[in-house]
mmCIF file of C-alpha atoms and ligand atoms in Angstrom:
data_model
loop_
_atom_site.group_PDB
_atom_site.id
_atom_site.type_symbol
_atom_site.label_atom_id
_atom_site.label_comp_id
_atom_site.label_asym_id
_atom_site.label_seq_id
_atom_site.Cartn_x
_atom_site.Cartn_y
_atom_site.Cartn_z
ATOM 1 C CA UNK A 1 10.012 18.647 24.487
ATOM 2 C CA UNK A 2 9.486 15.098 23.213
ATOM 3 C CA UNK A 3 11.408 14.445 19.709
ATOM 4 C CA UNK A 4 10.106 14.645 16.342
ATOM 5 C CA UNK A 5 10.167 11.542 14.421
ATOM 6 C CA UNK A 6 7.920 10.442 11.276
ATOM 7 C CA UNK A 7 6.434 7.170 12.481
ATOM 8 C CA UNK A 8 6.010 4.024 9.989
ATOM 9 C CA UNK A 9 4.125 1.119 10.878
ATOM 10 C CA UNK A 10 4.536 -2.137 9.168
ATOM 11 C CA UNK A 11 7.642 -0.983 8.561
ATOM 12 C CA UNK A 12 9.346 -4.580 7.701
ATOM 13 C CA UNK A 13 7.014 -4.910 5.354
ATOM 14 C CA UNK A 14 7.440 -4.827 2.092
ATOM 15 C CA UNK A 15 6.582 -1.029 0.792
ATOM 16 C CA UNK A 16 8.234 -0.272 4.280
ATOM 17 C CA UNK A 17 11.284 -1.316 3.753
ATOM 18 C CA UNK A 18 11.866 0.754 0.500
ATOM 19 C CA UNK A 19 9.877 3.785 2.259
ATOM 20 C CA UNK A 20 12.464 3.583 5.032
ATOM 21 C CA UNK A 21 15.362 3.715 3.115
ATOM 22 C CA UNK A 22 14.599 6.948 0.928
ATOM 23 C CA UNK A 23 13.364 8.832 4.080
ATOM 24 C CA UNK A 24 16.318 8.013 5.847
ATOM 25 C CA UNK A 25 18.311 9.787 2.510
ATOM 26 C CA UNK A 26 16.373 12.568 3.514
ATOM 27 C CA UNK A 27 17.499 12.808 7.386
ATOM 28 C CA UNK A 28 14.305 12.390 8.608
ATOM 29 C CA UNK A 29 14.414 11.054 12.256
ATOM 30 C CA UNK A 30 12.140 7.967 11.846
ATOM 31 C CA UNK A 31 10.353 5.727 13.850
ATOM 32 C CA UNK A 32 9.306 2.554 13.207
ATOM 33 C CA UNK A 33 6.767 0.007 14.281
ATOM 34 C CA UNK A 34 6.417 -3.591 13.395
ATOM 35 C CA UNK A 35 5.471 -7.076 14.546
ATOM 36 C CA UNK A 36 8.775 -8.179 13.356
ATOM 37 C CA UNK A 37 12.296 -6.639 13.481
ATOM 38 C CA UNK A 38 13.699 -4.357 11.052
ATOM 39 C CA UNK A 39 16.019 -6.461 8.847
ATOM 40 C CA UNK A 40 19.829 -5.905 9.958
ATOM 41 C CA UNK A 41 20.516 -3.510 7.199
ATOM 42 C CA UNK A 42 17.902 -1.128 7.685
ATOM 43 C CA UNK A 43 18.184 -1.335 11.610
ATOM 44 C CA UNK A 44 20.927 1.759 11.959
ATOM 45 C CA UNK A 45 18.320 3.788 9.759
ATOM 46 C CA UNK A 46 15.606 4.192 12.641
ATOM 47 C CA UNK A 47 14.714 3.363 16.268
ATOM 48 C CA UNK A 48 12.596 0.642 15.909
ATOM 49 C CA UNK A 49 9.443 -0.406 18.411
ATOM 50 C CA UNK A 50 9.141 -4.087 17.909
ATOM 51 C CA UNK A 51 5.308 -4.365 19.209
ATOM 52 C CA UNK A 52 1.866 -4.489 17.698
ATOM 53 C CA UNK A 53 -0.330 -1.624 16.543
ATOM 54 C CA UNK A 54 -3.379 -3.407 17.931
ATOM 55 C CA UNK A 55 -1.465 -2.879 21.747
ATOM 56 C CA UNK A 56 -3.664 0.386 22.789
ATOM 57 C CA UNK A 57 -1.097 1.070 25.746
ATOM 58 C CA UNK A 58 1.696 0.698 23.023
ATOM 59 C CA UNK A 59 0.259 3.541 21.104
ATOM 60 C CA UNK A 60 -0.411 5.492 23.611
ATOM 61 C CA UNK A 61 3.159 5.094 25.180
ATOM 62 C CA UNK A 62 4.555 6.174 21.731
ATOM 63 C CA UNK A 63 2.055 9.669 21.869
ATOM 64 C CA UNK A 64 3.641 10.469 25.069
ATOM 65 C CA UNK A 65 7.471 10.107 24.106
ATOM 66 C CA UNK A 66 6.977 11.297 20.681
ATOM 67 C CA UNK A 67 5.953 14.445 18.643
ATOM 68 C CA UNK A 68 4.448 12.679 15.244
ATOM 69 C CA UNK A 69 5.088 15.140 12.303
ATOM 70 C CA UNK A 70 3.797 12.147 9.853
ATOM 71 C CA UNK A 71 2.566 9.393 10.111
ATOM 72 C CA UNK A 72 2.979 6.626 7.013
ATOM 73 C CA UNK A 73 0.288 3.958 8.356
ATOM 74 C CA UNK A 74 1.117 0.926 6.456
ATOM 75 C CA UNK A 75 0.369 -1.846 8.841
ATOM 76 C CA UNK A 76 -2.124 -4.245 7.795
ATOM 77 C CA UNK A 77 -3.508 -7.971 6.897
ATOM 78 C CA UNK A 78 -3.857 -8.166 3.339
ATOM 79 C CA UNK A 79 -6.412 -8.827 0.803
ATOM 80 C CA UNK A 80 -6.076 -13.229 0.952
ATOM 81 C CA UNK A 81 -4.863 -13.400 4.497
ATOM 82 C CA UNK A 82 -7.946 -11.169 5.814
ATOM 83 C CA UNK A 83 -10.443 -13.486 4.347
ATOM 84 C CA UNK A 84 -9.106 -16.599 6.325
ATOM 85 C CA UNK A 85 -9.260 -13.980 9.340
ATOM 86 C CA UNK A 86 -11.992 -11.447 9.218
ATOM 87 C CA UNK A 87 -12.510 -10.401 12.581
ATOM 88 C CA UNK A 88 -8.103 -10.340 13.206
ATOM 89 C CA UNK A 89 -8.101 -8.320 10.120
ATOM 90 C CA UNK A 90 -11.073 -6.297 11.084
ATOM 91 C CA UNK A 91 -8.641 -5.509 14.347
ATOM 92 C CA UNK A 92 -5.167 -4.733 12.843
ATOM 93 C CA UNK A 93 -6.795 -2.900 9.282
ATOM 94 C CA UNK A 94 -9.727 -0.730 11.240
ATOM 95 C CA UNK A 95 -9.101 -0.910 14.631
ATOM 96 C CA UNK A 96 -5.505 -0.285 15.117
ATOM 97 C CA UNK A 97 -6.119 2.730 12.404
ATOM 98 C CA UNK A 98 -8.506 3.892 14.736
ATOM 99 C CA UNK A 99 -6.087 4.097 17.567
ATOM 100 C CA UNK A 100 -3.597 5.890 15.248
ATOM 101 C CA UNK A 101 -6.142 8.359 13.696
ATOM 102 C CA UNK A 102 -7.074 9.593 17.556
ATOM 103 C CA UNK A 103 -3.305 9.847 18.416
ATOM 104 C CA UNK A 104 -2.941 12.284 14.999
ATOM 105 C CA UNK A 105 -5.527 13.599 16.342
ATOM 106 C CA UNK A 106 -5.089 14.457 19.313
ATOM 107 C CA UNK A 107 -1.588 15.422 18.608
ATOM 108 C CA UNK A 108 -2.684 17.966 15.986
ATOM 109 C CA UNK A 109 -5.113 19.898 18.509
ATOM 110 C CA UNK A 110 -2.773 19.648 21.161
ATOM 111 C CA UNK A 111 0.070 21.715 19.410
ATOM 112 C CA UNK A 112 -2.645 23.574 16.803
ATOM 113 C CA UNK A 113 -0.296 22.347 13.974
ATOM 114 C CA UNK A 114 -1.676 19.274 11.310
ATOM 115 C CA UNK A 115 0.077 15.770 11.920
ATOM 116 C CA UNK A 116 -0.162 14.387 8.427
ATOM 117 C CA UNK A 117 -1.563 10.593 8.103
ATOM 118 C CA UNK A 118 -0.202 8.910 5.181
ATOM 119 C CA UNK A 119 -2.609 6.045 4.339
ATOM 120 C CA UNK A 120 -1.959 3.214 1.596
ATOM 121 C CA UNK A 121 -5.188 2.039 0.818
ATOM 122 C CA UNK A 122 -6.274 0.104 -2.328
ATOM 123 C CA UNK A 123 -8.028 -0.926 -5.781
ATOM 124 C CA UNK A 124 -9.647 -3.710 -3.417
ATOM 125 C CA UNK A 125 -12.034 -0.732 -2.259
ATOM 126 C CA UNK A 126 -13.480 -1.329 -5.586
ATOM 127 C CA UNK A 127 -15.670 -4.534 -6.397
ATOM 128 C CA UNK A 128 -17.286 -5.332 -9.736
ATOM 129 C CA UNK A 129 -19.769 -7.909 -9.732
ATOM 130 C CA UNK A 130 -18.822 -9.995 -13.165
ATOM 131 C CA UNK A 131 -16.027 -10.412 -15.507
ATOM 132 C CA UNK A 132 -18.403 -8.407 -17.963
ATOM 133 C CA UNK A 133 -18.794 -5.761 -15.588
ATOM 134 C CA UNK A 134 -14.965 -5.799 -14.931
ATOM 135 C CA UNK A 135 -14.476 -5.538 -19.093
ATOM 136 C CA UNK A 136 -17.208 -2.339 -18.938
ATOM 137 C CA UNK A 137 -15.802 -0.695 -16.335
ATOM 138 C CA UNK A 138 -12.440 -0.289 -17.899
ATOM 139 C CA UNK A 139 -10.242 2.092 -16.198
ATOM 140 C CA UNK A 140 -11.995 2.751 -12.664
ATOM 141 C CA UNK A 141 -12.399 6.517 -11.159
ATOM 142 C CA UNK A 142 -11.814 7.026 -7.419
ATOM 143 C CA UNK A 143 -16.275 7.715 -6.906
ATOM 144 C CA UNK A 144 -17.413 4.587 -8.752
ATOM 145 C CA UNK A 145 -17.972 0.444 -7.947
ATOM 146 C CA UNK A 146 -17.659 1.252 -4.418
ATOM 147 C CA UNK A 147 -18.368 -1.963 -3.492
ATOM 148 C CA UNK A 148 -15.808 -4.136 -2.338
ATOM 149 C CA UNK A 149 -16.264 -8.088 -2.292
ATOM 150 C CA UNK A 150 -13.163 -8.899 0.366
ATOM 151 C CA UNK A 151 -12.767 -7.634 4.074
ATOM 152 C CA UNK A 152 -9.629 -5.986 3.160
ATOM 153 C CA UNK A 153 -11.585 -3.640 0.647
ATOM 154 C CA UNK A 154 -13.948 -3.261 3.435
ATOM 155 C CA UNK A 155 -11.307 -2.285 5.742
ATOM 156 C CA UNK A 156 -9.267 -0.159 3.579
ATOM 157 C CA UNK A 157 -12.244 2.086 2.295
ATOM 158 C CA UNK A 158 -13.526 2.112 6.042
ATOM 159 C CA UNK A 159 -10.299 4.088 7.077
ATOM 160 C CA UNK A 160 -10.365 6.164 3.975
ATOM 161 C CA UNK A 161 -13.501 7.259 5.498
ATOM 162 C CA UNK A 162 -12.715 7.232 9.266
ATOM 163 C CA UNK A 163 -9.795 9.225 8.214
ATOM 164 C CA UNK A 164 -11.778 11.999 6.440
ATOM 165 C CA UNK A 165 -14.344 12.033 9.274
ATOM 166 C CA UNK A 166 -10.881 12.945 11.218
ATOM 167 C CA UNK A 167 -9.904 15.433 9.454
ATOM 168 C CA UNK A 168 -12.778 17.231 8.575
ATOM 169 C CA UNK A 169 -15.734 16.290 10.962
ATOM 170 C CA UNK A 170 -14.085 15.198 14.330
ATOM 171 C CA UNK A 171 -14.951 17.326 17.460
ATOM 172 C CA UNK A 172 -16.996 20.014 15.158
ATOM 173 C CA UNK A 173 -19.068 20.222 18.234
ATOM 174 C CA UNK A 174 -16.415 22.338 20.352
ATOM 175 C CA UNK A 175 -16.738 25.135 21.159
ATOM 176 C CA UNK A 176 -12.929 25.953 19.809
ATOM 177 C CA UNK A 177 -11.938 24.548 16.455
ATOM 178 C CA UNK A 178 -9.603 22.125 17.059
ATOM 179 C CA UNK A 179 -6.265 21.986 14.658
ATOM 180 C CA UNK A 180 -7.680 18.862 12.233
ATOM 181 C CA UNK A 181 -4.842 16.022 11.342
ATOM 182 C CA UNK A 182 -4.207 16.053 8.055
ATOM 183 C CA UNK A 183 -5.533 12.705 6.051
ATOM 184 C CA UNK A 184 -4.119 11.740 2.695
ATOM 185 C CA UNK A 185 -4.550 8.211 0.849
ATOM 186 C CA UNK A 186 -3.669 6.641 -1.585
ATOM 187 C CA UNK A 187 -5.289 3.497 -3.500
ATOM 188 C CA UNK A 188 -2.368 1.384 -4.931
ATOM 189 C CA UNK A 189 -2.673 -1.438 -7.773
ATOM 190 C CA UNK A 190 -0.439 -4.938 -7.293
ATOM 191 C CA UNK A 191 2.780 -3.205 -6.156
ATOM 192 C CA UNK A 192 5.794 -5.318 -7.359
ATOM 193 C CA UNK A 193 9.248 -5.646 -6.191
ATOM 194 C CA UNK A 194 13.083 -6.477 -7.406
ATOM 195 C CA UNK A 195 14.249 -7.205 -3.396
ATOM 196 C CA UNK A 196 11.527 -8.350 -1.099
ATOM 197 C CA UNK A 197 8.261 -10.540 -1.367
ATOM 198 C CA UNK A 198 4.158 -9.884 -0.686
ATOM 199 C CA UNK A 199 2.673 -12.300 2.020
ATOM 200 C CA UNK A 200 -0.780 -12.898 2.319
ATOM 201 C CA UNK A 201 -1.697 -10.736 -0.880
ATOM 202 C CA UNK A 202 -4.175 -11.814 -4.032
ATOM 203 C CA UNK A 203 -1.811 -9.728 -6.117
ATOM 204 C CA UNK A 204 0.952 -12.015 -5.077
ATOM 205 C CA UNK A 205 0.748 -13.985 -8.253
ATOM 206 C CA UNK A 206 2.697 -11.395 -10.449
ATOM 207 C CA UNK A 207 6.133 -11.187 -7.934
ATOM 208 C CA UNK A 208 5.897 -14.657 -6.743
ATOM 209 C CA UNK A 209 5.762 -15.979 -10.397
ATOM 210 C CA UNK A 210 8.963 -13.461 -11.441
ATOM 211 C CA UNK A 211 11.066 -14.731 -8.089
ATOM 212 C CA UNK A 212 10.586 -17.755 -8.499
ATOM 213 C CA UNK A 213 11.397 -17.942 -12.050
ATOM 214 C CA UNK A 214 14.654 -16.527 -11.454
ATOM 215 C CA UNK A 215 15.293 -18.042 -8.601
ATOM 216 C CA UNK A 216 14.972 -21.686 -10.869
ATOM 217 C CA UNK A 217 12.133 -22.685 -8.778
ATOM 218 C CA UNK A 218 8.553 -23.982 -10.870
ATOM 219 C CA UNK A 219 5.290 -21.728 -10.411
ATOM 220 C CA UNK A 220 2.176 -22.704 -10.222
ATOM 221 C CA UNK A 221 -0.108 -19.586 -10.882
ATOM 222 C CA UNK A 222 -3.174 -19.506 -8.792
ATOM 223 C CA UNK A 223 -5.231 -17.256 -11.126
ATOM 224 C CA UNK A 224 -6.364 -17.974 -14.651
ATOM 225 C CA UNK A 225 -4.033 -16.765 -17.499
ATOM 226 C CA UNK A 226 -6.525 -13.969 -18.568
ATOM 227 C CA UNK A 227 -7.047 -12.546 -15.098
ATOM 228 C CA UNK A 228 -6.297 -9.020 -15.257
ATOM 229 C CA UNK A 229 -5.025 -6.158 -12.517
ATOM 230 C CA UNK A 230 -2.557 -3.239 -12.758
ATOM 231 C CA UNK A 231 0.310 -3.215 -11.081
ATOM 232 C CA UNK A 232 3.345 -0.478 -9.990
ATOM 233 C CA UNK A 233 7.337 -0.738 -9.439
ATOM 234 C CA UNK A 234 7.604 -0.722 -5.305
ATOM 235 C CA UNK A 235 9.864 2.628 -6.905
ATOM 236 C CA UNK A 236 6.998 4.058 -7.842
ATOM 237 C CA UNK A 237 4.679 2.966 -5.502
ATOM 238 C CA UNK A 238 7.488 4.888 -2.591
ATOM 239 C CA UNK A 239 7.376 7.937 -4.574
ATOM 240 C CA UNK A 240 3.775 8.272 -4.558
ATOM 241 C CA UNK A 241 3.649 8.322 -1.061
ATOM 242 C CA UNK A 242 6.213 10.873 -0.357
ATOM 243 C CA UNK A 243 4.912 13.114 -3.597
ATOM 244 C CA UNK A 244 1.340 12.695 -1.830
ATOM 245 C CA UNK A 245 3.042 13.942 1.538
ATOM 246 C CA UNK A 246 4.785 16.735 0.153
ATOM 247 C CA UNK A 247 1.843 17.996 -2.126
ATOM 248 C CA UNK A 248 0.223 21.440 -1.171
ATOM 249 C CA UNK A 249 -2.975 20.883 0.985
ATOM 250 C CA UNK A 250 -4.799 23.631 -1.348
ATOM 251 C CA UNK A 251 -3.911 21.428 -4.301
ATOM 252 C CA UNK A 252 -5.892 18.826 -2.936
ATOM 253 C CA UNK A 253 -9.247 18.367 -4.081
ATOM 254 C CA UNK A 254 -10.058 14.864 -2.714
ATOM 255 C CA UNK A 255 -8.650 12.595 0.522
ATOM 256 C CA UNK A 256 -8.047 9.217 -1.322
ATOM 257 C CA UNK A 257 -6.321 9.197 -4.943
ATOM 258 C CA UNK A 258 -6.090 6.130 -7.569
ATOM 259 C CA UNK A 259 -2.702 5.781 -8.564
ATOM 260 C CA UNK A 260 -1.512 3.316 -10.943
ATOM 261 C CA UNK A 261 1.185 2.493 -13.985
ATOM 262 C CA UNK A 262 0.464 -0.611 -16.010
ATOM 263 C CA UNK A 263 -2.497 -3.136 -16.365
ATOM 264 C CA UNK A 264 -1.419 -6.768 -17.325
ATOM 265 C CA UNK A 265 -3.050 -10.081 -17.346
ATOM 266 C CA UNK A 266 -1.436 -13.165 -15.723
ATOM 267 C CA UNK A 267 -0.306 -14.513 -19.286
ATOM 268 C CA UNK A 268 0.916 -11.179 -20.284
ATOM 269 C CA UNK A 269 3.124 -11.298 -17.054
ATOM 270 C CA UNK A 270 4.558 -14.879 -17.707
ATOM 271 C CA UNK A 271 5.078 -14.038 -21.150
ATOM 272 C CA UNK A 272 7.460 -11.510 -19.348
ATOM 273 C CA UNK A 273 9.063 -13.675 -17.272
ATOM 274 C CA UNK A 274 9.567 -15.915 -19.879
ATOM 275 C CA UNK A 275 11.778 -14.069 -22.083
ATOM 276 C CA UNK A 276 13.737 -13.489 -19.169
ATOM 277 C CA UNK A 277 13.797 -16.629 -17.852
ATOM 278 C CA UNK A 278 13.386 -19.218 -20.680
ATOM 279 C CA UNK A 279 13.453 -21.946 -19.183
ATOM 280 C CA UNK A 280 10.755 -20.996 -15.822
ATOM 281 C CA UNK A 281 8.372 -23.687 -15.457
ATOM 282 C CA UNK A 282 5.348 -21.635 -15.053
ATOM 283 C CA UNK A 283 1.802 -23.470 -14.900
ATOM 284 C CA UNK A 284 -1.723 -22.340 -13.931
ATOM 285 C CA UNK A 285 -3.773 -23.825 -10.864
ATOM 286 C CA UNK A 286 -6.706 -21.871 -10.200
ATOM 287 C CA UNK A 287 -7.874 -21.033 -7.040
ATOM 288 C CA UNK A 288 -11.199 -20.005 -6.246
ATOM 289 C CA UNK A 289 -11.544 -18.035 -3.734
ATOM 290 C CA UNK A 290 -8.456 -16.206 -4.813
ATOM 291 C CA UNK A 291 -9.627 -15.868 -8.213
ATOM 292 C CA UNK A 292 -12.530 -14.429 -6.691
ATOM 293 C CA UNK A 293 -10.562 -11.471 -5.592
ATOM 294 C CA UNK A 294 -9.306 -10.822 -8.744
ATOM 295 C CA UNK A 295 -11.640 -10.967 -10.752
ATOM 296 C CA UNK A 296 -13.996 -8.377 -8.376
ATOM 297 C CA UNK A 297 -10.801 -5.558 -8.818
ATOM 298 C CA UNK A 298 -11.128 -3.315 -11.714
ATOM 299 C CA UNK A 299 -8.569 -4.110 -15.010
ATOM 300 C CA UNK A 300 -7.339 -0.745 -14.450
ATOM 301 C CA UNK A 301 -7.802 2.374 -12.106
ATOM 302 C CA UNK A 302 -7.888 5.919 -13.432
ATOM 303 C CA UNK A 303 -5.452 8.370 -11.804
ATOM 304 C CA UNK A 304 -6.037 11.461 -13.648
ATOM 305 C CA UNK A 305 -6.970 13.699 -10.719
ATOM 306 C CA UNK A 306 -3.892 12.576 -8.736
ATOM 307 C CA UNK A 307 -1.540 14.053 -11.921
ATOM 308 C CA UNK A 308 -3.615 16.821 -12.612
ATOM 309 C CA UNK A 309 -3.541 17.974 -8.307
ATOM 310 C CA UNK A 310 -0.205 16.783 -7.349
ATOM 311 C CA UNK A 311 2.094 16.016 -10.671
ATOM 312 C CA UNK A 312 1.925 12.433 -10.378
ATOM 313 C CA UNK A 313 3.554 10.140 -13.361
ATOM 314 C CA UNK A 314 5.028 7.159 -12.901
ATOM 315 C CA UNK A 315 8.586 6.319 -13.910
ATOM 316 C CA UNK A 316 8.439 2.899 -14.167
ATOM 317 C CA UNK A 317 5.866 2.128 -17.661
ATOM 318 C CA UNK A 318 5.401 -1.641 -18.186
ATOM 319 C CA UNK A 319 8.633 -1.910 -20.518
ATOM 320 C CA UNK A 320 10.943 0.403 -18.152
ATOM 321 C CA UNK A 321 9.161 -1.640 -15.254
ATOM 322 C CA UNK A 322 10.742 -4.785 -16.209
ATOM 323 C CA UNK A 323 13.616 -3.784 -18.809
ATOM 324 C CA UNK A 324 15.084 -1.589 -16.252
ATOM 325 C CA UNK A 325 13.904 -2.297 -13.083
ATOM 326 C CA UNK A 326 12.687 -5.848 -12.233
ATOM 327 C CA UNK A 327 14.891 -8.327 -14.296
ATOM 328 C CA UNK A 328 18.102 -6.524 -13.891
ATOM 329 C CA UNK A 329 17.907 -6.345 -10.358
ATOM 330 C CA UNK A 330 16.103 -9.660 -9.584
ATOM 331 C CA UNK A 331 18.933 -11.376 -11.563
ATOM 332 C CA UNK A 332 21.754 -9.435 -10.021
ATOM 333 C CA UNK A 333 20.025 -10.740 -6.655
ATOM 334 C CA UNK A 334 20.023 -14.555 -7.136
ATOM 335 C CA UNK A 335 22.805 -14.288 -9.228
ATOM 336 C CA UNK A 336 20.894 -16.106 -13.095
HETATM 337 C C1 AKB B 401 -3.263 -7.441 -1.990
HETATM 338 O O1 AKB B 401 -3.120 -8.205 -2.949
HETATM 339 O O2 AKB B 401 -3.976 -7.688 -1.016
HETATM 340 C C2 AKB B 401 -2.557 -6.105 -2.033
HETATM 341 C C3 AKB B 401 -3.409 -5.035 -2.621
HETATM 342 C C4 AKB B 401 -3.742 -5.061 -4.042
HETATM 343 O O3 AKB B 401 -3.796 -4.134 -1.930
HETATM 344 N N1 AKB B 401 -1.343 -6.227 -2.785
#
């Protein structure tokens, strides 16, 4: 019988690398997948597959040798990178997730048992057409401003969708039932980090400010100073997914849940830095198009239903977030 592993793609990235270390503190056998290699001190913690997600014969290769218990589908272009590359993002956000969903799939009605799919989606699935429609909106719930203005939101609410018609519609034509995979997502604010860096993210702007602050380098910020998003501690953002995968399937009562911990605006977040760093040089330089972005994602997303179905709280609140958390460690690592 082929081994059971938990499978993570994208799993150099950022949210990837913190995932990988607390599921390896759990003895899970895990398998990851990633453009890139795993980074030397993570390497001993899994067997890595150094390959694309978009390689069909890849995936396929990876159904045959392995038994997927769960799958944590991180992989993907983000929000600023996909709009210089639609159609590439278009490939590695939907297609690739389409290639993963039928392996779950498949895998689930071959051995009549659920392989869970563990899906980090987003608040770009939401898109608010002005800043005054932003203000209304306030705190966003998971049905409303469905609208997203970026191909990443696109993509992203796309395989919330592709991944419910998985679980729930696929093959209802048969004439046996087949054993369903079992889709669970999550939409994530700016997720923010003490060790490692976003690429190719809008919500960049908050972490790349704070690093390079401590790391005695100047920032310019490429949104304006009132431009406003919540954000998460990568802690918390790891826990969600793993709460999310261990959560009861009857305690579920939708497929994609808003999670979030603290809204702040991009002068709120320098303040921040600044009384940890005194002496950052930290100016503003609009972009547009990037701007854009942020201003069409909701000030804050509403996350009620995912503590009232699954316990979620967050233990990193704004002050803990960066009392605790960020500065502490972020000093610690470039030594200020
Ligand atoms: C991005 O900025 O693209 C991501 C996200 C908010 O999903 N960090």
């Amino acid at each position: 019988m082929s081994k059971h592993v938990v499978l993570i793609t994208g799993a150099a990235g950022e949210i990837g690398q913190a995932l990988v270390r607390e599921l390896a503190g759990r003895g899970s056998h895990i398998l990851t997948l990633d453009l890139a290699e795993m980074p030397a001190e993570l390497a001993p913690l899994s067997t890595h597959i150094k390959g694309s997600i978009t390689d069909k014969a890849l995936i396929q290769q990876i159904g045959e040798q392995y038994t997927l218990d769960t799958i944590y589908h991180l992989a993907a272009l983000l929000s600023t990178r996909a709009e210089h590359s639609p159609a590439l993002a278009h490939e590695v956000n939907v297609d690739a997730s389409v290639l993963l969903l039928e392996l779950a799939a498949a895998q689930s009605t071959a051995r009549a048992q659920a392989v869970k799919f563990i899906f980090p989606s987003s608040m770009a699935v939401y898109g608010l057409p002005s800043l005054e429609a932003k203000a209304a909106a306030g705190a966003v719930p998971e049905e409303q401003h469905l609208h997203p203005a970026t191909m990443y939101g696109a993509n992203k609410l796309a395989v919330e969708l592709l991944g419910e018609y998985y679980a729930q519609h696929y093959m209802r034509l048969a004439e046996q039932p087949p054993a369903r995979l079992d889709f669970r997502a999550l939409r994530f604010p700016g997720l923010i980090s003490a060790f490692t860096l976003p690429t190719g993210g809008t919500s960049d702007f908050g972490p790349e400010m704070l690093h390079a602050a401590a790391q005695g380098r100047p920032y310019a910020c490429f949104v304006r100073p009132d431009a406003t998003i919540p954000f998460m501690a990568m802690p918390d953002g790891v826990k969600a997914l793993l709460q999310l995968a261990d959560a009861p399937r009857a305690a579920l009562t939708r497929s994609a849940y808003n999670v979030s911990s603290f809204s702040l605006s991009a002068e709120a977040f320098c303040q921040r830095v600044l009384a940890a760093f005194p002496d950052a040089e930290i100016s503003y330089q609009p972009h547009l198009q990037r701007q854009g972005i942020i201003d069409s994602w909701p000030m804050d997303i509403d996350d009620d239903t995912a503590r009232a179905n699954w316990g979620w709280a967050p233990d990193f609140g704004l002050e803990r977030c960066f009392n605790e958390y960020l500065i502490p460690n972020i000093r610690q690592r470039y030594q200020q």
